[in-house]
Amino acid sequence: MTALLGRVLGRDGAVYRVAAPEGEVRAVVSGALKRAHEESREGARDREAPKVVVGDVVRLEPEPGGELFRIAGVEPRRSLLERRTPEGRGTRPVAANVDQVVVVAATVDPAPVPQLFDRLLVLAEADSLPAIVIVNKVDLDPGTALAERMRRAGYEVFGTSARTGEGLDALADRLHRRTSVVTGPSGVGKSSLLNAIEPGLRLRTGEISAKLRRGKQTTVSAVMIPLAQGGFLLDTPGFSEVGLWDVVPRELASCFPEMRPLISRCRYADCRHLAEPGCAVRDAVDRGEVAADRYESYRALLGEAVSQQSAWE
């Protein structure tokens, strides 16, 4: 019997929706894979088997009767979005094979809150995922200062307007054949942008979050939406609705691209870049090489990460 490969789109109870060559199919995890996963959790490394998550490429075998498939195995992952559990006892996988995180900001209505964008970008960096920034509603305000702030921090920035179509072709090219997590505050125009790029989605404002998510606010469930021209949009509350408990405080500075090359130049290896002498990060802030408000975001997020880590240690 020849196994075929498919991509996990979502989960309804014990049944997974999988995009297969012949179309979407429904599948359940095989008993052998379940046992291997349980044994790996118990420390049997020779039987290590990952838990199946959205985005996984899985090997499928037909079930007797033809209504369902069995998920017989998981192909090697190229990336993994995961979150530490709120209690701090290990991590929990959210989605696999993610290519990029797309953080959407509006120039006005609502007014941009740079520290919120910095938080979302830190979460992407913590998972070693490339991130881009969308500055939306440029028809109302060009958002020049915000765009320049994020470019100085090392991020690729796209200026867009769903109303005029500005920047949509470039954004569509960036999403093409990639699996993208699209996140950002409410009201910044995420649904309008996605509708303009792919009209067949016909998403209402907030529909991705309201219709596709399951469970409480801190759930790590996720759903992938295929794009007609290739690629997927991945919806997960793993970015916008959790705290920083999965970010180790001593690693936070490395989640700021403009600070990353400076860390090794600090006098002390355990420098937190607050008041320590010989801190290369603070010296760069004083020289204007690191934006002062980005540094303030770092300080605020460090305080939060330390507080949350102390709560579960």
PDB file of N, CA and C in Angstrom, residues 208-306:
ATOM      1  N   ILE A 208     -11.655  35.579  10.839  1.00  0.00           N
ATOM      2  CA  ILE A 208     -10.680  34.523  11.071  1.00  0.00           C
ATOM      3  C   ILE A 208     -10.645  34.169  12.553  1.00  0.00           C
ATOM      4  N   SER A 209     -10.517  35.174  13.393  1.00  0.00           N
ATOM      5  CA  SER A 209     -10.419  34.916  14.820  1.00  0.00           C
ATOM      6  C   SER A 209     -11.707  34.348  15.385  1.00  0.00           C
ATOM      7  N   ALA A 210     -12.835  34.922  15.018  1.00  0.00           N
ATOM      8  CA  ALA A 210     -14.104  34.541  15.638  1.00  0.00           C
ATOM      9  C   ALA A 210     -14.613  33.199  15.152  1.00  0.00           C
ATOM     10  N   LYS A 211     -14.426  32.904  13.865  1.00  0.00           N
ATOM     11  CA  LYS A 211     -15.048  31.718  13.285  1.00  0.00           C
ATOM     12  C   LYS A 211     -14.180  30.477  13.401  1.00  0.00           C
ATOM     13  N   LEU A 212     -12.864  30.639  13.283  1.00  0.00           N
ATOM     14  CA  LEU A 212     -12.018  29.474  13.155  1.00  0.00           C
ATOM     15  C   LEU A 212     -11.343  29.036  14.438  1.00  0.00           C
ATOM     16  N   ARG A 213     -11.202  29.922  15.397  1.00  0.00           N
ATOM     17  CA  ARG A 213     -10.541  29.529  16.627  1.00  0.00           C
ATOM     18  C   ARG A 213     -11.471  28.740  17.520  1.00  0.00           C
ATOM     19  N   ARG A 214     -10.848  27.946  18.384  1.00  0.00           N
ATOM     20  CA  ARG A 214     -11.614  27.130  19.311  1.00  0.00           C
ATOM     21  C   ARG A 214     -11.045  27.329  20.711  1.00  0.00           C
ATOM     22  N   GLY A 215     -11.917  27.169  21.722  1.00  0.00           N
ATOM     23  CA  GLY A 215     -11.437  27.160  23.091  1.00  0.00           C
ATOM     24  C   GLY A 215     -11.320  28.535  23.686  1.00  0.00           C
ATOM     25  N   LYS A 216     -10.608  28.591  24.818  1.00  0.00           N
ATOM     26  CA  LYS A 216     -10.462  29.841  25.552  1.00  0.00           C
ATOM     27  C   LYS A 216      -9.381  30.696  24.924  1.00  0.00           C
ATOM     28  N   GLN A 217      -9.190  31.849  25.516  1.00  0.00           N
ATOM     29  CA  GLN A 217      -8.311  32.835  24.908  1.00  0.00           C
ATOM     30  C   GLN A 217      -6.870  32.347  24.783  1.00  0.00           C
ATOM     31  N   THR A 218      -6.424  31.503  25.703  1.00  0.00           N
ATOM     32  CA  THR A 218      -5.047  31.051  25.661  1.00  0.00           C
ATOM     33  C   THR A 218      -4.886  29.732  24.929  1.00  0.00           C
ATOM     34  N   THR A 219      -5.882  29.309  24.149  1.00  0.00           N
ATOM     35  CA  THR A 219      -5.756  28.068  23.380  1.00  0.00           C
ATOM     36  C   THR A 219      -4.633  28.179  22.369  1.00  0.00           C
ATOM     37  N   VAL A 220      -4.047  27.040  22.030  1.00  0.00           N
ATOM     38  CA  VAL A 220      -2.990  27.050  21.025  1.00  0.00           C
ATOM     39  C   VAL A 220      -3.448  26.370  19.741  1.00  0.00           C
ATOM     40  N   SER A 221      -4.769  26.212  19.566  1.00  0.00           N
ATOM     41  CA  SER A 221      -5.277  25.636  18.335  1.00  0.00           C
ATOM     42  C   SER A 221      -4.992  26.576  17.175  1.00  0.00           C
ATOM     43  N   ALA A 222      -4.903  26.018  15.980  1.00  0.00           N
ATOM     44  CA  ALA A 222      -4.578  26.825  14.813  1.00  0.00           C
ATOM     45  C   ALA A 222      -5.304  26.262  13.604  1.00  0.00           C
ATOM     46  N   VAL A 223      -5.452  27.095  12.578  1.00  0.00           N
ATOM     47  CA  VAL A 223      -6.117  26.709  11.336  1.00  0.00           C
ATOM     48  C   VAL A 223      -5.347  27.305  10.167  1.00  0.00           C
ATOM     49  N   MET A 224      -5.184  26.531   9.084  1.00  0.00           N
ATOM     50  CA  MET A 224      -4.553  27.034   7.874  1.00  0.00           C
ATOM     51  C   MET A 224      -5.584  27.205   6.775  1.00  0.00           C
ATOM     52  N   ILE A 225      -5.476  28.327   6.060  1.00  0.00           N
ATOM     53  CA  ILE A 225      -6.380  28.641   4.964  1.00  0.00           C
ATOM     54  C   ILE A 225      -5.578  28.641   3.671  1.00  0.00           C
ATOM     55  N   PRO A 226      -5.861  27.722   2.734  1.00  0.00           N
ATOM     56  CA  PRO A 226      -5.115  27.697   1.468  1.00  0.00           C
ATOM     57  C   PRO A 226      -5.415  28.932   0.619  1.00  0.00           C
ATOM     58  N   LEU A 227      -4.416  29.428  -0.079  1.00  0.00           N
ATOM     59  CA  LEU A 227      -4.568  30.521  -1.023  1.00  0.00           C
ATOM     60  C   LEU A 227      -4.593  29.957  -2.441  1.00  0.00           C
ATOM     61  N   ALA A 228      -5.418  30.551  -3.289  1.00  0.00           N
ATOM     62  CA  ALA A 228      -5.618  30.023  -4.640  1.00  0.00           C
ATOM     63  C   ALA A 228      -4.333  30.023  -5.451  1.00  0.00           C
ATOM     64  N   GLN A 229      -3.482  31.025  -5.261  1.00  0.00           N
ATOM     65  CA  GLN A 229      -2.253  31.131  -6.031  1.00  0.00           C
ATOM     66  C   GLN A 229      -1.078  30.405  -5.385  1.00  0.00           C
ATOM     67  N   GLY A 230      -1.348  29.641  -4.333  1.00  0.00           N
ATOM     68  CA  GLY A 230      -0.290  28.922  -3.644  1.00  0.00           C
ATOM     69  C   GLY A 230       0.074  29.593  -2.346  1.00  0.00           C
ATOM     70  N   GLY A 231       0.284  28.797  -1.321  1.00  0.00           N
ATOM     71  CA  GLY A 231       0.594  29.324  -0.009  1.00  0.00           C
ATOM     72  C   GLY A 231      -0.581  29.149   0.940  1.00  0.00           C
ATOM     73  N   PHE A 232      -0.350  29.473   2.191  1.00  0.00           N
ATOM     74  CA  PHE A 232      -1.367  29.330   3.222  1.00  0.00           C
ATOM     75  C   PHE A 232      -1.311  30.518   4.173  1.00  0.00           C
ATOM     76  N   LEU A 233      -2.470  30.882   4.700  1.00  0.00           N
ATOM     77  CA  LEU A 233      -2.556  31.814   5.825  1.00  0.00           C
ATOM     78  C   LEU A 233      -2.815  30.979   7.069  1.00  0.00           C
ATOM     79  N   LEU A 234      -2.074  31.232   8.113  1.00  0.00           N
ATOM     80  CA  LEU A 234      -2.211  30.460   9.338  1.00  0.00           C
ATOM     81  C   LEU A 234      -2.744  31.360  10.433  1.00  0.00           C
ATOM     82  N   ASP A 235      -3.874  30.941  10.985  1.00  0.00           N
ATOM     83  CA  ASP A 235      -4.481  31.694  12.085  1.00  0.00           C
ATOM     84  C   ASP A 235      -4.224  30.955  13.385  1.00  0.00           C
ATOM     85  N   THR A 236      -3.641  31.641  14.334  1.00  0.00           N
ATOM     86  CA  THR A 236      -3.412  31.061  15.646  1.00  0.00           C
ATOM     87  C   THR A 236      -3.401  32.160  16.680  1.00  0.00           C
ATOM     88  N   PRO A 237      -3.991  31.913  17.863  1.00  0.00           N
ATOM     89  CA  PRO A 237      -3.883  32.873  18.953  1.00  0.00           C
ATOM     90  C   PRO A 237      -2.540  32.801  19.638  1.00  0.00           C
ATOM     91  N   GLY A 238      -1.631  31.987  19.128  1.00  0.00           N
ATOM     92  CA  GLY A 238      -0.326  31.844  19.751  1.00  0.00           C
ATOM     93  C   GLY A 238       0.501  33.105  19.725  1.00  0.00           C
ATOM     94  N   PHE A 239       0.172  34.076  18.848  1.00  0.00           N
ATOM     95  CA  PHE A 239       0.920  35.324  18.829  1.00  0.00           C
ATOM     96  C   PHE A 239       0.206  36.451  19.566  1.00  0.00           C
ATOM     97  N   SER A 240      -1.022  36.704  19.216  1.00  0.00           N
ATOM     98  CA  SER A 240      -1.644  37.931  19.691  1.00  0.00           C
ATOM     99  C   SER A 240      -2.305  37.823  21.049  1.00  0.00           C
ATOM    100  N   GLU A 241      -2.481  36.603  21.588  1.00  0.00           N
ATOM    101  CA  GLU A 241      -3.256  36.482  22.806  1.00  0.00           C
ATOM    102  C   GLU A 241      -2.539  35.762  23.940  1.00  0.00           C
ATOM    103  N   VAL A 242      -1.215  35.725  23.909  1.00  0.00           N
ATOM    104  CA  VAL A 242      -0.489  35.136  25.020  1.00  0.00           C
ATOM    105  C   VAL A 242       0.547  36.124  25.513  1.00  0.00           C
ATOM    106  N   GLY A 243       1.039  35.863  26.714  1.00  0.00           N
ATOM    107  CA  GLY A 243       2.072  36.710  27.273  1.00  0.00           C
ATOM    108  C   GLY A 243       3.447  36.271  26.804  1.00  0.00           C
ATOM    109  N   LEU A 244       4.461  36.738  27.523  1.00  0.00           N
ATOM    110  CA  LEU A 244       5.843  36.447  27.149  1.00  0.00           C
ATOM    111  C   LEU A 244       6.433  35.319  27.978  1.00  0.00           C
ATOM    112  N   TRP A 245       5.567  34.437  28.536  1.00  0.00           N
ATOM    113  CA  TRP A 245       6.121  33.409  29.404  1.00  0.00           C
ATOM    114  C   TRP A 245       7.014  32.427  28.667  1.00  0.00           C
ATOM    115  N   ASP A 246       6.962  32.414  27.324  1.00  0.00           N
ATOM    116  CA  ASP A 246       7.825  31.508  26.588  1.00  0.00           C
ATOM    117  C   ASP A 246       9.146  32.143  26.187  1.00  0.00           C
ATOM    118  N   VAL A 247       9.371  33.409  26.540  1.00  0.00           N
ATOM    119  CA  VAL A 247      10.609  34.101  26.206  1.00  0.00           C
ATOM    120  C   VAL A 247      11.489  34.151  27.452  1.00  0.00           C
ATOM    121  N   VAL A 248      12.662  33.547  27.369  1.00  0.00           N
ATOM    122  CA  VAL A 248      13.600  33.567  28.490  1.00  0.00           C
ATOM    123  C   VAL A 248      14.195  34.967  28.597  1.00  0.00           C
ATOM    124  N   PRO A 249      14.128  35.613  29.780  1.00  0.00           N
ATOM    125  CA  PRO A 249      14.593  37.007  29.889  1.00  0.00           C
ATOM    126  C   PRO A 249      15.997  37.246  29.351  1.00  0.00           C
ATOM    127  N   ARG A 250      16.928  36.331  29.622  1.00  0.00           N
ATOM    128  CA  ARG A 250      18.309  36.559  29.183  1.00  0.00           C
ATOM    129  C   ARG A 250      18.453  36.500  27.661  1.00  0.00           C
ATOM    130  N   GLU A 251      17.433  35.955  26.972  1.00  0.00           N
ATOM    131  CA  GLU A 251      17.487  35.863  25.516  1.00  0.00           C
ATOM    132  C   GLU A 251      16.671  36.958  24.826  1.00  0.00           C
ATOM    133  N   LEU A 252      16.035  37.824  25.596  1.00  0.00           N
ATOM    134  CA  LEU A 252      15.142  38.818  25.000  1.00  0.00           C
ATOM    135  C   LEU A 252      15.879  39.777  24.080  1.00  0.00           C
ATOM    136  N   ALA A 253      17.055  40.251  24.484  1.00  0.00           N
ATOM    137  CA  ALA A 253      17.778  41.220  23.648  1.00  0.00           C
ATOM    138  C   ALA A 253      18.093  40.654  22.275  1.00  0.00           C
ATOM    139  N   SER A 254      18.326  39.336  22.195  1.00  0.00           N
ATOM    140  CA  SER A 254      18.624  38.728  20.897  1.00  0.00           C
ATOM    141  C   SER A 254      17.394  38.670  20.004  1.00  0.00           C
ATOM    142  N   CYS A 255      16.204  38.968  20.562  1.00  0.00           N
ATOM    143  CA  CYS A 255      14.972  39.027  19.772  1.00  0.00           C
ATOM    144  C   CYS A 255      14.751  40.418  19.176  1.00  0.00           C
ATOM    145  N   PHE A 256      15.683  41.337  19.384  1.00  0.00           N
ATOM    146  CA  PHE A 256      15.682  42.655  18.756  1.00  0.00           C
ATOM    147  C   PHE A 256      16.833  42.661  17.745  1.00  0.00           C
ATOM    148  N   PRO A 257      16.550  42.583  16.445  1.00  0.00           N
ATOM    149  CA  PRO A 257      17.623  42.427  15.448  1.00  0.00           C
ATOM    150  C   PRO A 257      18.720  43.477  15.534  1.00  0.00           C
ATOM    151  N   GLU A 258      18.355  44.728  15.854  1.00  0.00           N
ATOM    152  CA  GLU A 258      19.365  45.769  15.911  1.00  0.00           C
ATOM    153  C   GLU A 258      20.248  45.665  17.150  1.00  0.00           C
ATOM    154  N   MET A 259      19.775  44.960  18.176  1.00  0.00           N
ATOM    155  CA  MET A 259      20.574  44.766  19.402  1.00  0.00           C
ATOM    156  C   MET A 259      21.426  43.501  19.321  1.00  0.00           C
ATOM    157  N   ARG A 260      21.013  42.551  18.500  1.00  0.00           N
ATOM    158  CA  ARG A 260      21.643  41.230  18.480  1.00  0.00           C
ATOM    159  C   ARG A 260      23.159  41.293  18.284  1.00  0.00           C
ATOM    160  N   PRO A 261      23.679  42.062  17.314  1.00  0.00           N
ATOM    161  CA  PRO A 261      25.135  42.065  17.118  1.00  0.00           C
ATOM    162  C   PRO A 261      25.908  42.799  18.222  1.00  0.00           C
ATOM    163  N   LEU A 262      25.195  43.527  19.089  1.00  0.00           N
ATOM    164  CA  LEU A 262      25.862  44.302  20.133  1.00  0.00           C
ATOM    165  C   LEU A 262      26.081  43.503  21.407  1.00  0.00           C
ATOM    166  N   ILE A 263      25.318  42.428  21.586  1.00  0.00           N
ATOM    167  CA  ILE A 263      25.312  41.707  22.861  1.00  0.00           C
ATOM    168  C   ILE A 263      26.704  41.215  23.240  1.00  0.00           C
ATOM    169  N   SER A 264      27.429  40.686  22.275  1.00  0.00           N
ATOM    170  CA  SER A 264      28.758  40.126  22.570  1.00  0.00           C
ATOM    171  C   SER A 264      29.780  41.198  22.924  1.00  0.00           C
ATOM    172  N   ARG A 265      29.458  42.455  22.685  1.00  0.00           N
ATOM    173  CA  ARG A 265      30.401  43.541  22.972  1.00  0.00           C
ATOM    174  C   ARG A 265      30.246  44.098  24.384  1.00  0.00           C
ATOM    175  N   CYS A 266      29.205  43.654  25.100  1.00  0.00           N
ATOM    176  CA  CYS A 266      29.015  44.133  26.470  1.00  0.00           C
ATOM    177  C   CYS A 266      30.130  43.600  27.370  1.00  0.00           C
ATOM    178  N   ARG A 267      30.461  44.358  28.407  1.00  0.00           N
ATOM    179  CA  ARG A 267      31.537  43.968  29.316  1.00  0.00           C
ATOM    180  C   ARG A 267      31.231  42.665  30.024  1.00  0.00           C
ATOM    181  N   TYR A 268      29.954  42.477  30.412  1.00  0.00           N
ATOM    182  CA  TYR A 268      29.572  41.290  31.170  1.00  0.00           C
ATOM    183  C   TYR A 268      28.710  40.372  30.303  1.00  0.00           C
ATOM    184  N   ALA A 269      29.005  39.073  30.380  1.00  0.00           N
ATOM    185  CA  ALA A 269      28.276  38.106  29.567  1.00  0.00           C
ATOM    186  C   ALA A 269      26.810  38.028  29.950  1.00  0.00           C
ATOM    187  N   ASP A 270      26.479  38.318  31.220  1.00  0.00           N
ATOM    188  CA  ASP A 270      25.088  38.253  31.672  1.00  0.00           C
ATOM    189  C   ASP A 270      24.428  39.625  31.716  1.00  0.00           C
ATOM    190  N   CYS A 271      24.937  40.561  30.921  1.00  0.00           N
ATOM    191  CA  CYS A 271      24.402  41.925  30.907  1.00  0.00           C
ATOM    192  C   CYS A 271      22.926  41.920  30.509  1.00  0.00           C
ATOM    193  N   ARG A 272      22.118  42.644  31.293  1.00  0.00           N
ATOM    194  CA  ARG A 272      20.696  42.775  30.953  1.00  0.00           C
ATOM    195  C   ARG A 272      20.417  44.090  30.235  1.00  0.00           C
ATOM    196  N   HIS A 273      21.452  44.888  30.045  1.00  0.00           N
ATOM    197  CA  HIS A 273      21.341  46.120  29.261  1.00  0.00           C
ATOM    198  C   HIS A 273      20.426  47.136  29.950  1.00  0.00           C
ATOM    199  N   LEU A 274      20.534  47.175  31.275  1.00  0.00           N
ATOM    200  CA  LEU A 274      19.735  48.132  32.045  1.00  0.00           C
ATOM    201  C   LEU A 274      20.623  49.199  32.660  1.00  0.00           C
ATOM    202  N   ALA A 275      21.471  48.812  33.623  1.00  0.00           N
ATOM    203  CA  ALA A 275      22.332  49.800  34.289  1.00  0.00           C
ATOM    204  C   ALA A 275      23.765  49.306  34.417  1.00  0.00           C
ATOM    205  N   GLU A 276      24.085  48.170  33.777  1.00  0.00           N
ATOM    206  CA  GLU A 276      25.417  47.601  33.919  1.00  0.00           C
ATOM    207  C   GLU A 276      26.453  48.477  33.208  1.00  0.00           C
ATOM    208  N   PRO A 277      27.642  48.627  33.782  1.00  0.00           N
ATOM    209  CA  PRO A 277      28.700  49.382  33.098  1.00  0.00           C
ATOM    210  C   PRO A 277      29.198  48.627  31.875  1.00  0.00           C
ATOM    211  N   GLY A 278      29.650  49.376  30.891  1.00  0.00           N
ATOM    212  CA  GLY A 278      30.202  48.757  29.698  1.00  0.00           C
ATOM    213  C   GLY A 278      29.163  48.074  28.829  1.00  0.00           C
ATOM    214  N   CYS A 279      27.921  48.561  28.839  1.00  0.00           N
ATOM    215  CA  CYS A 279      26.853  47.940  28.052  1.00  0.00           C
ATOM    216  C   CYS A 279      26.865  48.524  26.643  1.00  0.00           C
ATOM    217  N   ALA A 280      27.126  47.675  25.652  1.00  0.00           N
ATOM    218  CA  ALA A 280      27.192  48.130  24.270  1.00  0.00           C
ATOM    219  C   ALA A 280      25.825  48.522  23.735  1.00  0.00           C
ATOM    220  N   VAL A 281      24.769  47.910  24.257  1.00  0.00           N
ATOM    221  CA  VAL A 281      23.414  48.242  23.796  1.00  0.00           C
ATOM    222  C   VAL A 281      23.052  49.656  24.222  1.00  0.00           C
ATOM    223  N   ARG A 282      23.262  49.977  25.501  1.00  0.00           N
ATOM    224  CA  ARG A 282      22.913  51.329  25.967  1.00  0.00           C
ATOM    225  C   ARG A 282      23.801  52.375  25.304  1.00  0.00           C
ATOM    226  N   ASP A 283      25.061  52.037  25.051  1.00  0.00           N
ATOM    227  CA  ASP A 283      25.932  52.976  24.337  1.00  0.00           C
ATOM    228  C   ASP A 283      25.386  53.252  22.937  1.00  0.00           C
ATOM    229  N   ALA A 284      24.865  52.221  22.275  1.00  0.00           N
ATOM    230  CA  ALA A 284      24.298  52.403  20.932  1.00  0.00           C
ATOM    231  C   ALA A 284      23.035  53.250  20.983  1.00  0.00           C
ATOM    232  N   VAL A 285      22.257  53.109  22.044  1.00  0.00           N
ATOM    233  CA  VAL A 285      21.075  53.958  22.217  1.00  0.00           C
ATOM    234  C   VAL A 285      21.498  55.407  22.379  1.00  0.00           C
ATOM    235  N   ASP A 286      22.522  55.633  23.198  1.00  0.00           N
ATOM    236  CA  ASP A 286      23.015  57.003  23.429  1.00  0.00           C
ATOM    237  C   ASP A 286      23.521  57.634  22.135  1.00  0.00           C
ATOM    238  N   ARG A 287      24.089  56.833  21.261  1.00  0.00           N
ATOM    239  CA  ARG A 287      24.611  57.348  19.988  1.00  0.00           C
ATOM    240  C   ARG A 287      23.520  57.463  18.926  1.00  0.00           C
ATOM    241  N   GLY A 288      22.317  56.989  19.226  1.00  0.00           N
ATOM    242  CA  GLY A 288      21.230  57.049  18.269  1.00  0.00           C
ATOM    243  C   GLY A 288      21.238  55.914  17.261  1.00  0.00           C
ATOM    244  N   GLU A 289      22.075  54.910  17.470  1.00  0.00           N
ATOM    245  CA  GLU A 289      22.147  53.784  16.543  1.00  0.00           C
ATOM    246  C   GLU A 289      21.022  52.788  16.785  1.00  0.00           C
ATOM    247  N   VAL A 290      20.518  52.751  18.006  1.00  0.00           N
ATOM    248  CA  VAL A 290      19.335  51.971  18.357  1.00  0.00           C
ATOM    249  C   VAL A 290      18.276  52.955  18.801  1.00  0.00           C
ATOM    250  N   ALA A 291      17.089  52.879  18.218  1.00  0.00           N
ATOM    251  CA  ALA A 291      16.029  53.839  18.532  1.00  0.00           C
ATOM    252  C   ALA A 291      15.664  53.774  20.008  1.00  0.00           C
ATOM    253  N   ALA A 292      15.525  54.956  20.610  1.00  0.00           N
ATOM    254  CA  ALA A 292      15.239  55.020  22.038  1.00  0.00           C
ATOM    255  C   ALA A 292      13.919  54.340  22.381  1.00  0.00           C
ATOM    256  N   ASP A 293      12.897  54.479  21.534  1.00  0.00           N
ATOM    257  CA  ASP A 293      11.616  53.863  21.873  1.00  0.00           C
ATOM    258  C   ASP A 293      11.654  52.346  21.705  1.00  0.00           C
ATOM    259  N   ARG A 294      12.524  51.841  20.809  1.00  0.00           N
ATOM    260  CA  ARG A 294      12.709  50.388  20.727  1.00  0.00           C
ATOM    261  C   ARG A 294      13.391  49.882  22.000  1.00  0.00           C
ATOM    262  N   TYR A 295      14.345  50.631  22.493  1.00  0.00           N
ATOM    263  CA  TYR A 295      15.004  50.257  23.743  1.00  0.00           C
ATOM    264  C   TYR A 295      14.020  50.275  24.902  1.00  0.00           C
ATOM    265  N   GLU A 296      13.116  51.266  24.922  1.00  0.00           N
ATOM    266  CA  GLU A 296      12.104  51.310  25.974  1.00  0.00           C
ATOM    267  C   GLU A 296      11.161  50.120  25.873  1.00  0.00           C
ATOM    268  N   SER A 297      10.857  49.692  24.665  1.00  0.00           N
ATOM    269  CA  SER A 297      10.065  48.474  24.498  1.00  0.00           C
ATOM    270  C   SER A 297      10.804  47.284  25.101  1.00  0.00           C
ATOM    271  N   TYR A 298      12.105  47.217  24.842  1.00  0.00           N
ATOM    272  CA  TYR A 298      12.902  46.130  25.408  1.00  0.00           C
ATOM    273  C   TYR A 298      12.814  46.135  26.934  1.00  0.00           C
ATOM    274  N   ARG A 299      12.976  47.306  27.538  1.00  0.00           N
ATOM    275  CA  ARG A 299      12.928  47.390  29.002  1.00  0.00           C
ATOM    276  C   ARG A 299      11.569  46.942  29.536  1.00  0.00           C
ATOM    277  N   ALA A 300      10.496  47.388  28.891  1.00  0.00           N
ATOM    278  CA  ALA A 300       9.156  47.020  29.352  1.00  0.00           C
ATOM    279  C   ALA A 300       8.913  45.520  29.196  1.00  0.00           C
ATOM    280  N   LEU A 301       9.310  44.969  28.053  1.00  0.00           N
ATOM    281  CA  LEU A 301       9.102  43.548  27.816  1.00  0.00           C
ATOM    282  C   LEU A 301       9.994  42.694  28.713  1.00  0.00           C
ATOM    283  N   LEU A 302      11.195  43.179  29.019  1.00  0.00           N
ATOM    284  CA  LEU A 302      12.061  42.451  29.944  1.00  0.00           C
ATOM    285  C   LEU A 302      11.417  42.359  31.322  1.00  0.00           C
ATOM    286  N   GLY A 303      10.846  43.465  31.791  1.00  0.00           N
ATOM    287  CA  GLY A 303      10.167  43.438  33.077  1.00  0.00           C
ATOM    288  C   GLY A 303       9.024  42.443  33.086  1.00  0.00           C
ATOM    289  N   GLU A 304       8.276  42.394  31.994  1.00  0.00           N
ATOM    290  CA  GLU A 304       7.155  41.456  31.898  1.00  0.00           C
ATOM    291  C   GLU A 304       7.660  40.014  31.870  1.00  0.00           C
ATOM    292  N   ALA A 305       8.715  39.758  31.082  1.00  0.00           N
ATOM    293  CA  ALA A 305       9.233  38.400  30.974  1.00  0.00           C
ATOM    294  C   ALA A 305       9.789  37.911  32.308  1.00  0.00           C
ATOM    295  N   VAL A 306      10.478  38.784  33.025  1.00  0.00           N
ATOM    296  CA  VAL A 306      11.021  38.409  34.336  1.00  0.00           C
ATOM    297  C   VAL A 306       9.894  38.107  35.309  1.00  0.00           C
TER     298      VAL A 306
END
